[in-house]
Coordinates of C-alpha atoms in Angstrom, one line a residue:
X1 CA 55.1 109.0 112.4
X2 CA 58.0 107.2 110.8
X3 CA 56.8 104.3 108.8
X4 CA 58.6 101.3 107.4
X5 CA 58.9 101.0 103.7
X6 CA 59.1 97.7 101.7
X7 CA 62.0 99.1 99.6
X8 CA 64.3 100.1 102.4
X9 CA 67.9 99.3 101.6
X10 CA 70.8 98.3 103.7
X11 CA 71.5 100.7 106.6
X12 CA 74.4 103.1 106.4
X13 CA 77.3 102.9 108.8
X14 CA 76.2 103.8 112.4
X15 CA 77.3 107.4 113.1
X16 CA 79.8 107.8 116.0
X17 CA 77.9 108.2 119.3
X18 CA 74.7 106.7 117.8
X19 CA 72.7 103.7 119.1
X20 CA 71.2 101.3 116.6
X21 CA 68.2 99.1 117.4
X22 CA 67.1 96.2 115.2
X23 CA 64.2 94.0 116.1
X24 CA 64.7 90.5 114.7
X25 CA 61.2 89.4 115.9
X26 CA 58.2 90.6 117.9
X27 CA 57.0 93.5 115.6
X28 CA 53.9 92.8 113.6
X29 CA 53.4 89.4 115.4
X30 CA 52.8 88.0 118.9
X31 CA 56.0 86.1 119.6
X32 CA 59.6 85.7 118.5
X33 CA 60.6 88.7 120.5
X34 CA 64.3 89.7 120.0
X35 CA 65.9 93.1 119.8
X36 CA 69.5 93.9 119.1
X37 CA 71.1 97.1 120.4
X38 CA 74.5 98.3 118.9
X39 CA 76.8 101.0 120.3
X40 CA 80.4 101.5 119.4
X41 CA 80.7 98.1 117.7
X42 CA 79.3 96.2 120.6
X43 CA 75.9 94.4 120.8
X44 CA 73.3 93.8 123.5
X45 CA 70.4 91.4 122.9
X46 CA 67.1 91.8 124.7
X47 CA 65.0 88.6 124.7
X48 CA 65.3 85.7 122.3
X49 CA 61.9 84.0 121.9
X50 CA 60.0 81.7 119.6
X51 CA 56.7 82.0 117.6
X52 CA 54.3 79.1 117.5
X53 CA 53.2 77.9 114.0
X54 CA 49.8 78.5 112.5
X55 CA 47.6 76.0 110.7
X56 CA 49.1 77.1 107.3
X57 CA 52.6 76.0 108.4
X58 CA 52.1 72.2 108.5
X59 CA 54.8 70.1 110.2
X60 CA 56.6 73.1 111.8
X61 CA 57.2 72.8 115.6
X62 CA 58.7 76.3 116.3
X63 CA 59.6 79.5 114.4
X64 CA 62.9 81.2 115.4
X65 CA 64.3 84.7 114.8
X66 CA 66.8 84.7 112.0
X67 CA 70.3 85.2 113.5
X68 CA 71.9 86.0 110.2
X69 CA 72.2 89.7 111.1
X70 CA 74.5 88.9 114.1
X71 CA 75.9 85.5 113.0
X72 CA 79.2 87.0 111.9
X73 CA 79.3 89.3 115.0
X74 CA 78.5 86.8 117.8
X75 CA 81.8 87.7 119.5
X76 CA 80.6 91.3 119.7
X77 CA 77.5 90.3 121.8
X78 CA 78.1 91.4 125.4
X79 CA 75.0 89.6 126.8
X80 CA 71.4 88.5 126.3
X81 CA 69.0 90.2 128.7
X82 CA 65.9 88.2 129.3
X83 CA 62.9 90.2 130.6
X84 CA 60.9 87.1 131.7
X85 CA 60.5 83.4 131.1
X86 CA 57.7 83.1 128.6
X87 CA 58.5 81.0 125.6
X88 CA 58.0 84.0 123.2
X89 CA 60.9 85.6 125.1
X90 CA 63.3 82.8 125.9
X91 CA 62.4 79.8 123.6
X92 CA 65.0 80.5 121.0
X93 CA 67.9 80.9 123.5
X94 CA 69.1 77.3 123.1
X95 CA 69.4 77.8 119.3
X96 CA 71.4 81.0 119.8
X97 CA 73.7 79.4 122.3
X98 CA 74.4 76.6 119.9
X99 CA 76.2 79.2 117.8
X100 CA 78.1 80.7 120.7
X101 CA 77.7 78.9 124.0
X102 CA 79.4 81.4 126.4
X103 CA 77.1 84.4 125.7
X104 CA 76.1 85.6 129.2
X105 CA 72.4 85.3 130.0
X106 CA 71.1 88.0 132.3
X107 CA 67.8 87.7 134.1
X108 CA 65.9 87.2 137.4
X109 CA 66.1 84.1 139.5
X110 CA 63.0 82.4 138.1
X111 CA 63.8 83.4 134.5
X112 CA 67.3 81.9 134.6
X113 CA 66.1 78.8 136.4
X114 CA 63.5 78.0 133.8
X115 CA 65.9 78.7 130.9
X116 CA 68.5 76.5 132.6
X117 CA 66.1 73.7 132.8
X118 CA 65.4 74.1 129.1
X119 CA 69.1 74.2 128.2
X120 CA 69.7 71.0 130.1
X121 CA 67.6 69.2 127.5
X122 CA 70.0 70.7 124.9
X123 CA 73.0 69.8 126.9
X124 CA 74.2 73.4 127.2
X125 CA 75.6 74.8 130.5
X126 CA 75.0 78.6 130.3
X127 CA 77.0 81.5 131.5
X128 CA 74.6 83.5 133.6
X129 CA 74.2 86.5 135.9
X130 CA 71.2 86.7 138.2
X131 CA 69.8 90.2 138.7
X132 CA 67.0 91.7 140.8
X133 CA 65.0 94.9 140.4
X134 CA 66.8 98.1 141.5
X135 CA 70.2 96.8 140.4
X136 CA 72.5 98.3 137.7
X137 CA 75.0 96.3 135.7
X138 CA 77.4 97.3 133.0
X139 CA 77.9 95.1 129.9
X140 CA 80.5 96.8 127.7
X141 CA 79.1 100.2 126.7
X142 CA 75.6 99.3 127.9
X143 CA 74.7 100.4 131.5
X144 CA 71.5 98.4 132.3
X145 CA 69.1 99.2 135.2
X146 CA 66.5 96.6 136.0
X147 CA 63.0 97.5 137.2
X148 CA 60.2 95.3 138.5
X149 CA 57.1 94.9 136.4
X150 CA 54.0 92.8 137.0
X151 CA 53.1 90.2 134.4
X152 CA 51.5 86.8 134.2
X153 CA 54.7 85.1 135.4
X154 CA 56.7 86.1 138.5
X155 CA 60.0 87.9 138.4
X156 CA 59.4 89.9 135.2
X157 CA 61.7 92.9 134.6
X158 CA 61.9 96.0 132.5
X159 CA 65.3 97.3 131.5
X160 CA 66.6 100.8 131.1
X161 CA 69.7 100.8 128.8
X162 CA 72.0 103.8 129.2
X163 CA 74.6 104.7 126.6
X164 CA 76.2 108.0 125.6
X165 CA 73.4 108.1 122.9
X166 CA 70.7 108.4 125.6
X167 CA 68.4 106.3 127.7
X168 CA 66.2 103.6 126.2
X169 CA 63.5 102.1 128.4
X170 CA 62.3 98.6 127.3
X171 CA 59.3 97.7 129.4
X172 CA 59.2 94.0 128.4
X173 CA 55.7 92.5 128.9
X174 CA 53.9 94.2 131.8
X175 CA 50.6 95.2 133.3
X176 CA 49.8 97.5 136.3
X177 CA 47.9 95.1 138.6
X178 CA 47.5 97.0 141.8
X179 CA 46.6 93.9 143.8
X180 CA 49.0 91.3 142.4
X181 CA 49.0 87.8 143.8
X182 CA 52.6 88.0 144.8
X183 CA 52.5 91.6 146.0
X184 CA 55.1 92.6 143.4
X185 CA 54.0 95.9 141.7
X186 CA 55.2 97.4 138.5
X187 CA 57.8 100.0 139.5
X188 CA 55.9 103.2 138.5
X189 CA 58.2 105.2 140.7
X190 CA 61.2 104.0 138.8
X191 CA 59.5 104.8 135.5
X192 CA 58.7 108.3 136.8
X193 CA 62.3 108.8 138.0
X194 CA 63.6 107.8 134.5
X195 CA 61.1 110.2 133.0
X196 CA 62.6 113.0 135.1
X197 CA 66.1 111.9 134.1
X198 CA 65.0 111.9 130.4
X199 CA 63.9 108.9 128.4
X200 CA 65.2 109.3 124.9
X201 CA 63.4 106.2 123.5
X202 CA 60.5 104.2 125.1
X203 CA 59.9 100.7 123.7
X204 CA 56.7 99.5 125.2
X205 CA 54.5 96.4 125.2
X206 CA 51.6 97.0 122.7
X207 CA 49.6 93.7 123.0
X208 CA 46.5 95.3 124.6
X209 CA 46.8 98.8 123.1
X210 CA 43.3 98.4 121.5
X211 CA 41.7 97.5 124.9
X212 CA 40.3 100.5 126.8
X213 CA 40.8 101.1 130.5
X214 CA 42.8 99.0 132.9
X215 CA 43.3 95.2 133.1
X216 CA 41.3 93.4 135.8
X217 CA 43.4 92.3 138.8
X218 CA 44.5 88.7 139.0
X219 CA 42.9 88.3 142.4
X220 CA 39.4 88.6 140.8
X221 CA 39.9 85.3 139.0
X222 CA 40.4 83.3 142.2
X223 CA 36.7 83.2 143.3
X224 CA 35.7 82.0 139.8
X225 CA 38.2 79.2 139.8
X226 CA 37.1 78.3 143.4
X227 CA 33.5 78.2 142.3
X228 CA 34.2 75.8 139.4
X229 CA 36.2 73.4 141.6
X230 CA 33.6 73.6 144.5
X231 CA 30.6 72.9 142.3
X232 CA 32.1 70.2 140.0
X233 CA 30.9 66.7 140.9
X234 CA 33.7 64.8 139.2
X235 CA 37.2 65.5 138.0
X236 CA 38.4 69.1 137.2
X237 CA 41.0 69.4 134.5
X238 CA 42.6 72.8 134.3
X239 CA 44.6 73.8 131.2
X240 CA 47.0 76.6 131.5
X241 CA 50.3 77.9 130.2
X242 CA 53.1 75.9 131.8
X243 CA 54.7 79.1 133.1
X244 CA 51.6 80.8 134.7
X245 CA 52.7 80.3 138.3
X246 CA 50.1 82.7 139.7
X247 CA 47.2 80.9 138.0
X248 CA 48.4 77.5 139.0
X249 CA 48.9 78.7 142.6
X250 CA 45.2 79.8 142.6
X251 CA 44.1 76.4 141.3
X252 CA 46.2 74.5 143.9
X253 CA 44.9 76.7 146.8
X254 CA 41.3 76.0 145.7
X255 CA 42.0 72.3 145.4
X256 CA 43.5 72.2 148.8
X257 CA 40.5 74.1 150.2
X258 CA 38.1 71.5 148.8
X259 CA 40.2 68.5 149.8
X260 CA 41.1 67.5 146.3
X261 CA 44.5 66.0 145.1
X262 CA 46.4 67.7 142.3
X263 CA 48.2 65.9 139.5
X264 CA 50.5 67.8 137.0
X265 CA 50.2 66.5 133.4
X266 CA 52.7 67.4 130.6
X267 CA 56.5 67.5 130.6
X268 CA 56.8 71.3 130.5
X269 CA 54.2 71.7 133.3
X270 CA 55.9 69.2 135.6
X271 CA 59.4 70.8 134.9
X272 CA 58.3 74.4 135.3
X273 CA 56.2 73.9 138.4
X274 CA 59.0 71.8 139.9
X275 CA 61.4 74.7 139.4
X276 CA 58.9 77.3 140.7
X277 CA 58.3 75.2 143.9
X278 CA 62.0 74.6 144.5
X279 CA 62.6 78.4 144.3
X280 CA 59.7 79.3 146.6
X281 CA 57.5 80.9 143.9
X282 CA 54.9 78.2 144.2
X283 CA 53.6 77.2 147.6
X284 CA 52.4 73.6 147.6
X285 CA 50.8 72.2 150.8
X286 CA 52.2 68.8 151.9
X287 CA 50.5 65.8 150.4
X288 CA 48.6 67.9 147.8
X289 CA 50.4 66.6 144.6
X290 CA 50.1 63.0 143.5
X291 CA 51.6 61.3 140.4
X292 CA 49.4 61.5 137.3
X293 CA 50.0 57.8 136.8
X294 CA 48.2 57.1 140.0
X295 CA 45.3 59.4 139.4
X296 CA 42.9 56.6 138.6
X297 CA 43.2 55.3 142.2
X298 CA 41.5 58.4 143.5
X299 CA 37.7 59.0 143.3
X300 CA 36.9 61.5 140.5
X301 CA 35.4 64.0 142.9
X302 CA 38.7 64.2 144.8
X303 CA 40.9 65.1 141.8
X304 CA 42.2 68.2 140.0
X305 CA 44.4 67.7 137.0
X306 CA 46.6 70.6 135.7
X307 CA 47.8 70.2 132.2
X308 CA 49.1 72.0 129.1
X309 CA 47.2 72.6 125.9
X310 CA 45.2 75.7 126.5
X311 CA 46.0 76.9 122.9
X312 CA 44.8 73.7 121.2
X313 CA 48.4 72.5 120.5
X314 CA 48.0 69.1 118.7
X315 CA 50.6 67.3 120.8
X316 CA 49.7 68.8 124.2
X317 CA 47.9 66.9 126.9
X318 CA 44.5 68.5 126.5
X319 CA 44.3 68.0 122.7
X320 CA 45.3 64.3 123.1
X321 CA 42.6 63.9 125.8
X322 CA 40.0 65.4 123.4
X323 CA 41.1 63.0 120.7
X324 CA 41.1 60.0 123.1
X325 CA 44.9 59.6 122.5
X326 CA 45.9 60.0 126.2
X327 CA 46.0 57.7 129.2
X328 CA 43.6 60.1 131.0
X329 CA 40.2 59.6 129.5
X330 CA 37.6 62.3 129.5
X331 CA 34.4 61.0 131.1
X332 CA 30.8 62.2 131.4
X333 CA 30.6 64.8 134.1
X334 CA 34.2 66.0 134.0
X335 CA 34.8 69.7 134.1
X336 CA 37.5 71.3 131.9
X337 CA 38.7 74.8 132.7
X338 CA 40.7 76.7 130.1
X339 CA 42.4 79.2 132.4
X340 CA 44.3 81.2 129.8
X341 CA 44.0 83.8 127.1
X342 CA 43.5 82.9 123.4
X343 CA 46.5 83.7 121.4
X344 CA 45.5 85.3 118.0
X345 CA 45.4 82.6 115.3
X346 CA 44.6 79.7 117.7
X347 CA 40.8 80.1 117.7
X348 CA 40.1 77.2 115.3
X349 CA 42.4 74.8 117.1
X350 CA 41.0 75.7 120.5
X351 CA 37.4 75.4 119.3
X352 CA 38.2 72.0 117.9
X353 CA 39.5 70.9 121.3
X354 CA 36.4 72.3 123.1
X355 CA 34.2 70.4 120.7
X356 CA 36.2 67.2 121.2
X357 CA 36.0 67.5 125.0
X358 CA 32.3 68.3 124.9
X359 CA 31.7 65.2 122.7
X360 CA 32.9 63.0 125.6
X361 CA 30.5 64.6 128.1
X362 CA 32.8 67.2 129.7
X363 CA 31.6 70.7 130.7
X364 CA 34.1 73.2 129.3
X365 CA 34.5 76.5 131.2
X366 CA 36.5 79.1 129.2
X367 CA 37.0 82.8 128.8
X368 CA 34.0 83.0 126.5
X369 CA 31.5 81.9 129.2
X370 CA 33.2 82.7 132.5
X371 CA 35.7 85.2 134.0
X372 CA 38.6 82.6 134.2
X373 CA 41.4 84.7 132.8
X374 CA 42.8 88.2 132.9
X375 CA 45.5 89.4 130.5
X376 CA 49.1 89.8 131.5
X377 CA 49.5 92.8 129.3
X378 CA 48.7 96.5 130.0
X379 CA 45.5 97.9 128.5
X380 CA 45.3 101.4 126.9
X381 CA 44.7 103.3 130.2
X382 CA 47.9 101.7 131.6
X383 CA 49.9 102.4 128.5
X384 CA 48.9 106.1 128.6
X385 CA 49.9 106.2 132.3
X386 CA 53.4 104.9 131.4
X387 CA 53.7 107.3 128.5
X388 CA 52.8 110.2 130.8
X389 CA 55.2 109.0 133.5
X390 CA 58.2 108.6 131.3
X391 CA 57.5 111.5 128.8
X392 CA 59.8 110.0 126.2
X393 CA 61.4 112.1 123.5
X394 CA 60.9 109.2 121.0
X395 CA 58.5 106.3 121.1
X396 CA 58.6 102.8 119.4
X397 CA 55.8 100.4 120.0
X398 CA 56.9 96.7 120.3
X399 CA 55.4 93.3 121.0
X400 CA 52.3 93.2 119.0
X401 CA 50.6 92.7 115.6
X402 CA 50.3 95.7 113.3
X403 CA 46.9 96.8 114.7
X404 CA 48.4 96.8 118.2
X405 CA 51.5 98.8 117.2
X406 CA 49.5 101.5 115.4
X407 CA 47.0 101.7 118.2
X408 CA 49.9 102.2 120.7
X409 CA 51.4 104.8 118.4
X410 CA 48.1 106.8 118.4
X411 CA 48.2 106.7 122.2
X412 CA 51.7 108.1 122.2
X413 CA 50.6 111.0 119.9
X414 CA 47.7 111.8 122.3
X415 CA 50.2 112.2 125.2
X416 CA 52.2 114.7 123.2
X417 CA 55.0 112.7 121.6
X418 CA 55.5 114.5 118.2
X419 CA 54.4 112.3 115.4
X420 CA 57.7 112.5 113.6
X421 CA 59.3 111.1 116.8
X422 CA 57.1 108.0 116.8
X423 CA 58.7 105.1 115.0
X424 CA 56.6 102.2 113.8
X425 CA 59.0 99.5 112.7
X426 CA 58.7 95.9 111.7
X427 CA 61.1 93.0 111.9
X428 CA 64.4 93.8 110.3
X429 CA 63.9 97.5 110.1
X430 CA 66.9 99.5 111.5
X431 CA 66.3 102.4 113.8
X432 CA 69.1 104.7 114.8
X433 CA 69.0 107.0 117.9
X434 CA 71.3 109.8 117.0
X435 CA 71.5 113.3 118.6
X436 CA 68.3 112.5 120.6
X437 CA 66.3 111.6 117.5
X438 CA 65.1 108.1 116.5
X439 CA 64.8 107.4 112.8
X440 CA 64.4 104.5 110.4
X441 CA 67.6 104.3 108.3
X442 CA 67.3 101.0 106.5
X443 CA 66.5 97.3 106.8
X444 CA 68.2 93.9 107.2
X445 CA 66.9 90.4 106.5
X446 CA 64.8 89.1 109.4
X447 CA 62.9 86.1 108.0
X448 CA 61.4 83.1 109.7
X449 CA 63.6 80.1 110.6
X450 CA 61.5 76.9 111.0
X451 CA 62.2 74.1 113.4
X452 CA 60.9 70.8 112.2
X453 CA 61.8 67.9 114.4
X454 CA 65.6 68.0 114.7
X455 CA 66.1 70.2 111.6
X456 CA 66.6 73.9 112.0
X457 CA 66.3 76.2 109.0
X458 CA 66.1 73.4 106.4
X459 CA 62.4 74.0 105.9
X460 CA 61.8 77.0 103.6
X461 CA 58.6 78.9 102.6
X462 CA 58.7 76.9 99.4
X463 CA 58.7 73.7 101.3
X464 CA 55.6 74.9 103.3
X465 CA 53.9 75.9 100.1
X466 CA 54.5 72.3 98.8
X467 CA 53.1 70.8 102.0
X468 CA 50.0 73.0 101.8
X469 CA 49.4 71.9 98.2
X470 CA 49.9 68.3 99.1
X471 CA 47.5 68.7 102.0
X472 CA 44.8 70.5 100.0
X473 CA 45.1 69.0 96.5
X474 CA 47.1 65.8 96.7
X475 CA 49.7 64.9 94.1
X476 CA 50.0 63.1 90.7
X477 CA 53.2 61.4 89.6
X478 CA 53.9 60.6 86.0
X479 CA 56.7 58.1 85.2
X480 CA 58.1 58.0 81.6
X481 CA 61.1 56.4 80.0
X482 CA 62.7 58.5 77.3
X483 CA 65.5 57.8 74.7
X484 CA 68.2 60.3 75.7
X485 CA 69.4 60.7 72.1
X486 CA 66.1 61.2 70.3
X487 CA 63.8 62.4 73.1
X488 CA 61.2 59.8 72.1
X489 CA 59.0 58.0 74.6
X490 CA 60.1 54.4 75.0
X491 CA 57.9 53.3 77.9
X492 CA 55.0 54.8 79.9
X493 CA 53.4 57.0 80.8
X494 CA 52.5 55.4 84.2
X495 CA 50.4 57.6 86.4
X496 CA 49.8 57.4 90.1
X497 CA 47.7 59.8 92.2
X498 CA 47.2 60.2 95.9
X499 CA 44.7 62.6 97.6
X500 CA 43.8 64.2 94.4
X501 CA 40.2 63.0 94.3
X502 CA 40.7 61.8 90.6
X503 CA 39.4 58.4 89.5
X504 CA 42.5 56.5 88.3
X505 CA 40.4 55.0 85.4
X506 CA 40.2 58.5 83.9
X507 CA 44.0 58.4 83.3
X508 CA 43.6 55.7 80.6
X509 CA 41.6 58.2 78.4
X510 CA 44.2 61.0 79.1
X511 CA 47.4 59.1 78.4
X512 CA 47.3 59.6 74.6
X513 CA 47.4 63.4 75.2
X514 CA 50.7 63.0 77.0
X515 CA 52.0 60.8 74.3
X516 CA 51.1 63.3 71.6
X517 CA 52.7 66.2 73.4
X518 CA 55.9 64.3 73.9
X519 CA 55.9 63.1 70.3
X520 CA 55.6 66.7 69.1
X521 CA 58.6 67.8 71.2
X522 CA 60.7 64.8 70.0
X523 CA 59.8 65.8 66.4
X524 CA 61.1 69.3 67.1
X525 CA 64.4 67.7 68.3
X526 CA 63.9 68.4 72.0
X527 CA 66.1 66.1 74.1
X528 CA 66.5 68.3 77.2
X529 CA 65.1 66.4 80.2
X530 CA 64.1 69.6 82.0
X531 CA 62.0 70.7 79.0
X532 CA 60.4 67.2 78.8
X533 CA 59.4 67.4 82.5
X534 CA 57.9 70.8 81.8
X535 CA 55.8 69.4 78.9
X536 CA 54.5 66.6 81.1
X537 CA 53.7 68.9 84.0
X538 CA 52.0 71.5 81.8
X539 CA 49.9 68.9 79.9
X540 CA 48.8 67.1 83.0
X541 CA 48.1 70.3 84.9
X542 CA 45.9 71.7 82.1
X543 CA 43.9 68.5 81.8
X544 CA 43.3 68.3 85.6
X545 CA 42.4 72.0 85.8
X546 CA 39.9 71.8 82.9
X547 CA 38.4 68.5 83.9
X548 CA 38.3 68.7 87.8
X549 CA 39.1 72.4 88.6
X550 CA 41.9 71.2 90.8
X551 CA 45.6 72.1 91.2
X552 CA 47.4 69.0 92.7
X553 CA 51.2 68.8 92.8
X554 CA 52.4 67.2 89.6
X555 CA 55.7 65.3 89.8
X556 CA 57.1 64.1 86.5
X557 CA 59.7 61.3 86.8
X558 CA 61.8 61.0 83.6
X559 CA 64.1 58.0 83.2
X560 CA 66.7 58.2 80.5
X561 CA 67.8 55.2 78.4

């Protein structure tokens, strides 16, 4: 297997007739999926998604791929192919189009409709091309064939990219549900046909590579959802991803069967389901949906609410209900159904929401105590099936954390892909397909770009470290006035502390230590203000550490006179 190395240097010039692949996100993580293909000086982008922040990234709303690698070459981008409409595949598109608005977006009807609704909020009118499975379209040197795949959102596609360097099959996110809710099967015949033609590089979804066997069919969830709604004596509140049309269809069907009204709660839920209904992907019986603002007029036993927040997101509807910070108040006897998977890293946030809901008397049904979710990603048995169908010359696992990528690589080796033809890359690692062989040849920068409110990229890792210190240890500010000519202290020190857990009265005993340290520096002729700040920070830090075993942020404020 070809492994990434932390000391990889910049890649060499791409050989003539070679294809270059650089993932700017989605490798070693669940989210931020974005791959850049280069042939003969032209670029094709597959997906452009976001990653959602973890608890150790306070204040961050979204994490984007770093576009620096292509920023000076945006005019070379032929198109952005979107495999499906999940946020981890389309969420960063508005930020890319801010840099070049006319990049063509290529995708299925639902995918383009959902991204267009998102772009409207950014006041961007996209250039787009709607495609369906079975079609082939040429974008510069890239001949793209689109194949149907089944996933947890309708209209998902895989893409086979043909160039003179060979055929690359990018599966996108997929599973092999043989009884899908919408009857749309993963095109295994198409995969087999490509295998016969010769797949030079397979890039395949790795999320469930550690899970043995085959994923349960979506249809098996419907009876469980129906049982929850049928037996609940008061309101049922269902939390789901705002893009999971199949799951929401099942909830609506059950609600209609038991004569309950449905209200959609949450801006993204209302927007996405409106688009899905208008395009015919969501079948809504007449009179089923009511406005969430009128929900209190209906008896609790006649109501189903469908909302966002299944991952414990702090600003989503369900979290706000759990915190009693939402117009809809959780009441004794309500049933809350978490009808989605648990994204790695969100366990603590979700458990907090479950506890909050339970506190107010709700019964919470979730994946841990009922069969209320099946994954949208292929398990190991399905991944082996695809590897055997396509018989790739080279293999590169994508979309997954490190453990998923390595597990998928082991599956590829079991099917006969030579180990030196298996490429395990990470974000920024450059892979060249030359003369039928895929190899790692270098690396480019592919860091995180943080979105915080309206600012994009202004928050750095250093900023986040400061925020974590402030949150965990608090801060201490020390104000002094210093003679700029002699370096002598003329007023202060004045000390203020917030969140540090230190009794302010203790500072009175400590101030003489600061005065002595500054006097010694002044006697040595030190008048440099940066050095004086360092003295204050070092002196205060040592005292706090020795006395309290704490490390708050220390902010010296030096006023020169």
